Each structure stands twice: as structure tokens, then as C-alpha cells.
Amino acid sequence: MNILITGGNGYIGSHTYVSLREQFPHAQLVIADNLSNSTVKALDNLKKIVQEEILFHNIDICHEEILEDLFSKHNFDAIIHFAGFKAVGESVDNPLKYYNNNLIGTLNLVKLCLKYDVKKFVFSSSATVYGDRVSPIVESLELLPTSNPYGETKAMCERILMDVAAINPEFSVSILRYFNPVGAHESGMIGEAANGMPNNLMPYITKVAKGELRALNVFGGDYPTIDGTGVRDYIHVMDLAEGHAAALAHLKPGTHIYNLGTGKGTSVLQLVDTFQRVNGVRIPYEIVGRRNGDLASVFADVSKAERELQWQAKRTIECMCRDAWNFEKNYVLI
Ligand code: WQD
């Protein structure tokens, strides 16, 4: 099987490459990535993990002609589509950048899939598409408008895929809605390399642990949760990666949507406590005002993926904290 992994050098993409190699040892894996949010060092480390040369193309999937050249050279059977901008705050400040990049890239891929008879498509989506919902969240919910353009681009891409699958009976689509991916490969060689100020909680914690940032600002201590801080469904990135391999292995015609999470909620302070305990480091923090757009509690109903993909997240919060710290300690800016 020939598989194209767009954004395959990024955080989720590189970990998924490792899982795809394990699940499909004879597959030809091709990465298309424009290195807008990853580095050549990460690619070198990925090669060391999988012990193979990697078919890597430094291309922007928004350039249709260049992307078509890749399709014409490889007889792809499947696409795993990660490539896209994903910073919620940045999408609010620069919506056109997000609509242009995330939509054009997906439209180009889908057009070329139909032209070159590529029948399998796994799409990297996000729990953000649900908007403000009561948890646990199930896939059958009607999507609500999200509080940011990033989330809207994910919902639009999902809609494009659903409509195309509806009139192309053999086109098989799996839409994977991630909750909160954290952690890193056990080797510590690949992980969430946040260049500059991190947006998400775990990379912020690891930079505080490393002494690069003074203290963690806890956004809100007055939510209706176990300790007043925000609750999220953190999932180890390797569990998420294995979810993609399972989705590809179980793909069938039509559109199939799955939550990829653990089904459990963890608060900010619970995560901080676990991180300190597991890693023997202190995380100074200060509870400040709420962040705009944040929800109190978000976690998944994961029964559909368990039932239909025979997949379940199995790594613990302790493991996520240990692996995230292990990567941060090894990570040096290139
Ligand atoms: C988690 C919790 C914050 C930082 C976002 C995107 C989502 C997905 C994952 C792409 C919240 C609190 C955070 C900090 C804090 N990305 N927090 N101090 O907002 O749940 O989801 O990332 O698909 O689309 O929306 O993740 O890690 O930013 O926040 O207190 O410095 O940590 O309030 O409760 P979020 P997050």
C-alpha cells in the first residue's frame, strides 16, 4: 500500500509515521511537508526511530501543480492528511491565512484523489468542531459554530470530505476528532517542539520545568470543575498515532467519524500535580483570569472508536507527563 502523509514531519504526523510503519511494515510511506511548523532535525530523528530512509518532499500542498507531480509519480492508495495551521489564537488574528491554507490544501488533495483514483482518506480533525458542548461528547452531535477560524476550517474540511464521499461510492473517509494530544515518543527524539511561546498547556509546563519560562499561568480557577480549573481529555500522542493506523486498517466506503481521546477528564492542577510527582520537578504557577473562548470541561465519549476500530487509548497521564518531559530535556533548538 502507498500512503501519502501530508504534514508528516509535524508533531502528530511524525508519531503516526512510526505507528504506520509498525502496522503496515511493507507499505510505501511518503511525507509531503513544507516545514512551516517542523524542522529537518525532527526528520533526522524520525529516521533514527524507524531505522529507514524517508521519502520526504518539502512541498506546500497548496501548490496544486507540485502536488499533482507527486501524485503522478506515486500510485497512492491512501492519504493521511495532517498538513494545516492549528494555532487557535493565531487563527483569530489572521483568519485569511487559516482559511486559505487549510481549505486550499484539502481541496487540492481531494481533487487529486478523484483524478488519480485514491480511495482512502484519513483526516486530522479536532474536538474544536463541537463548539461549546456538555461532555462526554459523542460524534453524532450536530456541529456548532466554533469560537475560532481554525475550528471553522476543520468543520469546513469535514463537510467537503462528507459531500465528496456521498457522490463517490468508493471514496472512503475517516474523520478523526482529536481531544488534547500531549506527550512524545518513548525515545524522546520526536515530540511537540513548540518554537517560541507555546500555546498549549503541556509544552508550557515543560518549558517552565526547564526554566525557560518563569511560571505557569493557570487560566481560571473558578470553573464549575473538581478544583475550579479547566478540564480536558489529554491523550498520549502515540495512542493518537495508533488510532490513525487503526482507522486506515478499518476504512470502508462512506464517511466515518471518530473521537480520539481517553474518555477521561483531567484538570489543569491535576496535570501539574502529576507532572511534578512523576518527574520530580516543581512547576510554579499562578491562577489568573480565564482565557477567552475556553470551555470549563471537554472530554470524549470514545465508545465508537473502541467498537468500530478496536482501538483504545492505553497510556496513562503519568506516562504522558514522563514522555513530555523526556522529550523537552532532549530537545534543543536547531
Ligand atoms: C488546555 C487547558 C486552558 C495554557 C486547544 C485547541 C484544540 C486543540 C488542542 C488543535 C485549558 C489551560 C492552557 C496555559 C492554562 N488543538 N491552560 N495555561 O484549549 O483545550 O485546545 O489545543 O486541534 O483545537 O483549542 O488546549 O492546551 O491550550 O488548554 O491554564 O498556559 O489548559 O485554559 O483549560 P485547548 P490548551
PDB file of N, CA and C and ligand atoms in Angstrom, residues 86-88 124-129 148 150-151 154 178-182 198-205 215-220 223 229-234 266-268 271 286 288 290-291 293-296 298, ligand 1:
ATOM      1  N   LYS A  86      -2.686  25.282  12.953  1.00  0.00           N
ATOM      2  CA  LYS A  86      -3.550  24.772  14.037  1.00  0.00           C
ATOM      3  C   LYS A  86      -3.513  25.622  15.313  1.00  0.00           C
ATOM      4  N   ALA A  87      -3.029  26.821  15.240  1.00  0.00           N
ATOM      5  CA  ALA A  87      -2.984  27.649  16.459  1.00  0.00           C
ATOM      6  C   ALA A  87      -4.266  28.473  16.553  1.00  0.00           C
ATOM      7  N   VAL A  88      -5.079  28.158  17.544  1.00  0.00           N
ATOM      8  CA  VAL A  88      -6.402  28.792  17.672  1.00  0.00           C
ATOM      9  C   VAL A  88      -6.275  30.311  17.743  1.00  0.00           C
ATOM     10  N   SER A 124      -7.261  14.580   9.736  1.00  0.00           N
ATOM     11  CA  SER A 124      -6.931  15.052  11.074  1.00  0.00           C
ATOM     12  C   SER A 124      -7.857  16.206  11.453  1.00  0.00           C
ATOM     13  N   SER A 125      -8.885  15.903  12.248  1.00  0.00           N
ATOM     14  CA  SER A 125      -9.792  16.959  12.677  1.00  0.00           C
ATOM     15  C   SER A 125      -9.609  17.196  14.182  1.00  0.00           C
ATOM     16  N   SER A 126     -10.548  17.914  14.771  1.00  0.00           N
ATOM     17  CA  SER A 126     -10.336  18.359  16.154  1.00  0.00           C
ATOM     18  C   SER A 126     -11.659  18.446  16.896  1.00  0.00           C
ATOM     19  N   ALA A 127     -11.609  18.216  18.188  1.00  0.00           N
ATOM     20  CA  ALA A 127     -12.808  18.338  19.035  1.00  0.00           C
ATOM     21  C   ALA A 127     -13.319  19.773  19.041  1.00  0.00           C
ATOM     22  N   THR A 128     -12.483  20.683  18.557  1.00  0.00           N
ATOM     23  CA  THR A 128     -12.914  22.081  18.486  1.00  0.00           C
ATOM     24  C   THR A 128     -14.186  22.239  17.665  1.00  0.00           C
ATOM     25  N   VAL A 129     -14.380  21.330  16.688  1.00  0.00           N
ATOM     26  CA  VAL A 129     -15.557  21.479  15.807  1.00  0.00           C
ATOM     27  C   VAL A 129     -16.870  21.348  16.573  1.00  0.00           C
ATOM     28  N   ASN A 148     -13.529  30.010  16.809  1.00  0.00           N
ATOM     29  CA  ASN A 148     -12.320  30.486  16.113  1.00  0.00           C
ATOM     30  C   ASN A 148     -12.249  29.985  14.681  1.00  0.00           C
ATOM     31  N   TYR A 150      -9.829  28.635  13.090  1.00  0.00           N
ATOM     32  CA  TYR A 150      -9.173  27.326  12.984  1.00  0.00           C
ATOM     33  C   TYR A 150     -10.228  26.218  13.039  1.00  0.00           C
ATOM     34  N   GLY A 151     -11.094  26.301  14.053  1.00  0.00           N
ATOM     35  CA  GLY A 151     -12.133  25.278  14.202  1.00  0.00           C
ATOM     36  C   GLY A 151     -13.081  25.261  13.019  1.00  0.00           C
ATOM     37  N   LYS A 154     -11.651  23.343  10.119  1.00  0.00           N
ATOM     38  CA  LYS A 154     -11.753  21.899  10.322  1.00  0.00           C
ATOM     39  C   LYS A 154     -13.167  21.423   9.979  1.00  0.00           C
ATOM     40  N   TYR A 178      -9.556  14.899  17.326  1.00  0.00           N
ATOM     41  CA  TYR A 178      -8.633  14.764  18.452  1.00  0.00           C
ATOM     42  C   TYR A 178      -9.125  15.576  19.635  1.00  0.00           C
ATOM     43  N   PHE A 179      -8.907  15.094  20.827  1.00  0.00           N
ATOM     44  CA  PHE A 179      -9.121  15.909  22.006  1.00  0.00           C
ATOM     45  C   PHE A 179      -7.792  16.604  22.312  1.00  0.00           C
ATOM     46  N   ASN A 180      -7.082  16.304  23.372  1.00  0.00           N
ATOM     47  CA  ASN A 180      -5.863  17.084  23.637  1.00  0.00           C
ATOM     48  C   ASN A 180      -4.616  16.215  23.567  1.00  0.00           C
ATOM     49  N   PRO A 181      -3.954  16.175  22.410  1.00  0.00           N
ATOM     50  CA  PRO A 181      -2.746  15.352  22.273  1.00  0.00           C
ATOM     51  C   PRO A 181      -1.594  15.928  23.087  1.00  0.00           C
ATOM     52  N   VAL A 182      -0.913  15.073  23.854  1.00  0.00           N
ATOM     53  CA  VAL A 182       0.259  15.502  24.620  1.00  0.00           C
ATOM     54  C   VAL A 182       1.264  14.348  24.665  1.00  0.00           C
ATOM     55  N   PRO A 198       4.791  28.751  23.692  1.00  0.00           N
ATOM     56  CA  PRO A 198       3.796  27.706  23.445  1.00  0.00           C
ATOM     57  C   PRO A 198       2.371  28.218  23.667  1.00  0.00           C
ATOM     58  N   ASN A 199       1.426  27.642  22.920  1.00  0.00           N
ATOM     59  CA  ASN A 199       0.005  27.991  23.109  1.00  0.00           C
ATOM     60  C   ASN A 199      -0.649  27.023  24.084  1.00  0.00           C
ATOM     61  N   ASN A 200      -0.230  25.746  23.992  1.00  0.00           N
ATOM     62  CA  ASN A 200      -0.942  24.711  24.733  1.00  0.00           C
ATOM     63  C   ASN A 200      -0.304  24.442  26.100  1.00  0.00           C
ATOM     64  N   LEU A 201      -1.107  23.795  26.949  1.00  0.00           N
ATOM     65  CA  LEU A 201      -0.717  23.630  28.348  1.00  0.00           C
ATOM     66  C   LEU A 201       0.560  22.811  28.534  1.00  0.00           C
ATOM     67  N   MET A 202       0.631  21.624  27.943  1.00  0.00           N
ATOM     68  CA  MET A 202       1.768  20.748  28.255  1.00  0.00           C
ATOM     69  C   MET A 202       3.111  21.343  27.803  1.00  0.00           C
ATOM     70  N   PRO A 203       3.242  21.859  26.592  1.00  0.00           N
ATOM     71  CA  PRO A 203       4.536  22.459  26.235  1.00  0.00           C
ATOM     72  C   PRO A 203       4.873  23.672  27.119  1.00  0.00           C
ATOM     73  N   TYR A 204       3.848  24.340  27.630  1.00  0.00           N
ATOM     74  CA  TYR A 204       4.113  25.450  28.556  1.00  0.00           C
ATOM     75  C   TYR A 204       4.690  24.898  29.857  1.00  0.00           C
ATOM     76  N   ILE A 205       4.080  23.821  30.364  1.00  0.00           N
ATOM     77  CA  ILE A 205       4.573  23.190  31.599  1.00  0.00           C
ATOM     78  C   ILE A 205       6.024  22.726  31.431  1.00  0.00           C
ATOM     79  N   ALA A 215       6.922  30.860  35.235  1.00  0.00           N
ATOM     80  CA  ALA A 215       5.818  30.179  35.945  1.00  0.00           C
ATOM     81  C   ALA A 215       4.670  29.953  34.984  1.00  0.00           C
ATOM     82  N   LEU A 216       3.830  29.029  35.350  1.00  0.00           N
ATOM     83  CA  LEU A 216       2.642  28.740  34.530  1.00  0.00           C
ATOM     84  C   LEU A 216       1.498  29.648  34.971  1.00  0.00           C
ATOM     85  N   ASN A 217       0.860  30.298  34.014  1.00  0.00           N
ATOM     86  CA  ASN A 217      -0.394  30.999  34.301  1.00  0.00           C
ATOM     87  C   ASN A 217      -1.537  30.013  34.128  1.00  0.00           C
ATOM     88  N   VAL A 218      -2.271  29.801  35.205  1.00  0.00           N
ATOM     89  CA  VAL A 218      -3.435  28.903  35.115  1.00  0.00           C
ATOM     90  C   VAL A 218      -4.643  29.767  34.767  1.00  0.00           C
ATOM     91  N   PHE A 219      -5.179  29.526  33.571  1.00  0.00           N
ATOM     92  CA  PHE A 219      -6.244  30.407  33.064  1.00  0.00           C
ATOM     93  C   PHE A 219      -7.590  30.065  33.716  1.00  0.00           C
ATOM     94  N   GLY A 220      -7.839  30.663  34.867  1.00  0.00           N
ATOM     95  CA  GLY A 220      -9.146  30.484  35.509  1.00  0.00           C
ATOM     96  C   GLY A 220      -9.103  29.478  36.638  1.00  0.00           C
ATOM     97  N   TYR A 223     -13.922  27.773  37.474  1.00  0.00           N
ATOM     98  CA  TYR A 223     -14.820  26.976  36.625  1.00  0.00           C
ATOM     99  C   TYR A 223     -15.571  25.968  37.495  1.00  0.00           C
ATOM    100  N   THR A 229     -10.313  24.548  37.949  1.00  0.00           N
ATOM    101  CA  THR A 229      -9.512  24.794  36.741  1.00  0.00           C
ATOM    102  C   THR A 229     -10.046  23.943  35.582  1.00  0.00           C
ATOM    103  N   GLY A 230      -9.671  24.345  34.363  1.00  0.00           N
ATOM    104  CA  GLY A 230     -10.218  23.710  33.169  1.00  0.00           C
ATOM    105  C   GLY A 230      -9.900  22.221  33.089  1.00  0.00           C
ATOM    106  N   VAL A 231     -10.903  21.456  32.643  1.00  0.00           N
ATOM    107  CA  VAL A 231     -10.757  20.001  32.489  1.00  0.00           C
ATOM    108  C   VAL A 231     -10.718  19.657  31.006  1.00  0.00           C
ATOM    109  N   ARG A 232      -9.727  18.783  30.628  1.00  0.00           N
ATOM    110  CA  ARG A 232      -9.604  18.351  29.259  1.00  0.00           C
ATOM    111  C   ARG A 232      -9.306  16.863  29.162  1.00  0.00           C
ATOM    112  N   ASP A 233      -9.472  16.318  27.986  1.00  0.00           N
ATOM    113  CA  ASP A 233      -9.235  14.882  27.747  1.00  0.00           C
ATOM    114  C   ASP A 233      -7.865  14.761  27.076  1.00  0.00           C
ATOM    115  N   TYR A 234      -6.831  14.592  27.900  1.00  0.00           N
ATOM    116  CA  TYR A 234      -5.472  14.501  27.362  1.00  0.00           C
ATOM    117  C   TYR A 234      -5.223  13.076  26.874  1.00  0.00           C
ATOM    118  N   THR A 266      -9.120  15.567  32.903  1.00  0.00           N
ATOM    119  CA  THR A 266      -8.080  15.907  33.881  1.00  0.00           C
ATOM    120  C   THR A 266      -7.997  17.432  33.970  1.00  0.00           C
ATOM    121  N   SER A 267      -7.964  17.970  35.196  1.00  0.00           N
ATOM    122  CA  SER A 267      -7.908  19.431  35.341  1.00  0.00           C
ATOM    123  C   SER A 267      -6.471  19.920  35.183  1.00  0.00           C
ATOM    124  N   VAL A 268      -6.336  21.221  35.005  1.00  0.00           N
ATOM    125  CA  VAL A 268      -5.008  21.829  34.869  1.00  0.00           C
ATOM    126  C   VAL A 268      -4.160  21.496  36.102  1.00  0.00           C
ATOM    127  N   LEU A 271      -3.067  17.947  36.280  1.00  0.00           N
ATOM    128  CA  LEU A 271      -1.952  17.668  35.355  1.00  0.00           C
ATOM    129  C   LEU A 271      -0.635  18.204  35.937  1.00  0.00           C
ATOM    130  N   GLU A 286       0.520  30.403  38.837  1.00  0.00           N
ATOM    131  CA  GLU A 286      -0.313  31.464  39.403  1.00  0.00           C
ATOM    132  C   GLU A 286      -1.682  31.387  38.737  1.00  0.00           C
ATOM    133  N   VAL A 288      -4.739  32.919  37.232  1.00  0.00           N
ATOM    134  CA  VAL A 288      -5.075  34.246  36.680  1.00  0.00           C
ATOM    135  C   VAL A 288      -6.472  34.170  36.069  1.00  0.00           C
ATOM    136  N   ARG A 290      -9.590  33.890  33.309  1.00  0.00           N
ATOM    137  CA  ARG A 290      -9.913  32.919  32.264  1.00  0.00           C
ATOM    138  C   ARG A 290      -9.392  33.379  30.901  1.00  0.00           C
ATOM    139  N   ARG A 291      -9.056  32.444  30.007  1.00  0.00           N
ATOM    140  CA  ARG A 291      -8.667  32.775  28.627  1.00  0.00           C
ATOM    141  C   ARG A 291      -9.926  32.830  27.775  1.00  0.00           C
ATOM    142  N   GLY A 293     -12.680  32.255  25.199  1.00  0.00           N
ATOM    143  CA  GLY A 293     -13.021  31.117  24.329  1.00  0.00           C
ATOM    144  C   GLY A 293     -12.867  29.779  25.008  1.00  0.00           C
ATOM    145  N   ASP A 294     -12.209  29.749  26.198  1.00  0.00           N
ATOM    146  CA  ASP A 294     -12.018  28.466  26.867  1.00  0.00           C
ATOM    147  C   ASP A 294     -13.334  27.925  27.415  1.00  0.00           C
ATOM    148  N   LEU A 295     -13.464  26.615  27.402  1.00  0.00           N
ATOM    149  CA  LEU A 295     -14.621  25.952  27.991  1.00  0.00           C
ATOM    150  C   LEU A 295     -14.192  25.344  29.316  1.00  0.00           C
ATOM    151  N   ALA A 296     -15.179  25.075  30.178  1.00  0.00           N
ATOM    152  CA  ALA A 296     -14.851  24.545  31.512  1.00  0.00           C
ATOM    153  C   ALA A 296     -14.333  23.117  31.416  1.00  0.00           C
ATOM    154  N   VAL A 298     -14.104  19.569  28.812  1.00  0.00           N
ATOM    155  CA  VAL A 298     -14.240  18.935  27.494  1.00  0.00           C
ATOM    156  C   VAL A 298     -13.577  17.560  27.537  1.00  0.00           C
TER     157      VAL A 298
HETATM  158  C1  WQD B   1      -5.839  23.144  27.960  1.00  0.00           C
HETATM  159  C2  WQD B   1      -6.272  23.683  29.337  1.00  0.00           C
HETATM  160  C3  WQD B   1      -6.568  26.057  29.371  1.00  0.00           C
HETATM  161  C4  WQD B   1      -2.330  27.014  28.689  1.00  0.00           C
HETATM  162  C5  WQD B   1      -6.507  23.564  22.029  1.00  0.00           C
HETATM  163  C6  WQD B   1      -7.247  23.775  20.744  1.00  0.00           C
HETATM  164  C7  WQD B   1      -7.695  22.458  20.173  1.00  0.00           C
HETATM  165  C8  WQD B   1      -6.531  21.514  20.066  1.00  0.00           C
HETATM  166  C9  WQD B   1      -5.816  21.370  21.406  1.00  0.00           C
HETATM  167  C10 WQD B   1      -5.770  21.599  17.789  1.00  0.00           C
HETATM  168  C11 WQD B   1      -7.342  24.751  29.239  1.00  0.00           C
HETATM  169  C12 WQD B   1      -5.408  25.640  30.283  1.00  0.00           C
HETATM  170  C13 WQD B   1      -3.526  26.350  28.864  1.00  0.00           C
HETATM  171  C14 WQD B   1      -1.777  27.772  29.764  1.00  0.00           C
HETATM  172  C15 WQD B   1      -3.649  27.127  31.134  1.00  0.00           C
HETATM  173  N1  WQD B   1      -5.625  21.957  19.065  1.00  0.00           N
HETATM  174  N2  WQD B   1      -4.176  26.406  30.064  1.00  0.00           N
HETATM  175  N3  WQD B   1      -2.477  27.804  30.949  1.00  0.00           N
HETATM  176  O1  WQD B   1      -7.523  24.993  24.556  1.00  0.00           O
HETATM  177  O2  WQD B   1      -8.170  22.632  25.297  1.00  0.00           O
HETATM  178  O3  WQD B   1      -7.371  23.009  22.978  1.00  0.00           O
HETATM  179  O4  WQD B   1      -5.425  22.681  21.812  1.00  0.00           O
HETATM  180  O5  WQD B   1      -6.536  20.817  17.308  1.00  0.00           O
HETATM  181  O6  WQD B   1      -8.223  22.704  18.892  1.00  0.00           O
HETATM  182  O7  WQD B   1      -8.417  24.518  21.035  1.00  0.00           O
HETATM  183  O8  WQD B   1      -5.762  23.189  24.847  1.00  0.00           O
HETATM  184  O9  WQD B   1      -3.585  23.118  25.977  1.00  0.00           O
HETATM  185  O10 WQD B   1      -4.457  25.373  25.159  1.00  0.00           O
HETATM  186  O11 WQD B   1      -5.519  24.278  27.132  1.00  0.00           O
HETATM  187  O12 WQD B   1      -4.254  27.162  32.224  1.00  0.00           O
HETATM  188  O13 WQD B   1      -0.697  28.410  29.651  1.00  0.00           O
HETATM  189  O14 WQD B   1      -5.137  24.303  29.945  1.00  0.00           O
HETATM  190  O15 WQD B   1      -7.346  27.080  29.984  1.00  0.00           O
HETATM  191  O16 WQD B   1      -8.215  24.592  30.356  1.00  0.00           O
HETATM  192  P1  WQD B   1      -7.294  23.525  24.492  1.00  0.00           P
HETATM  193  P2  WQD B   1      -4.742  24.026  25.745  1.00  0.00           P
END
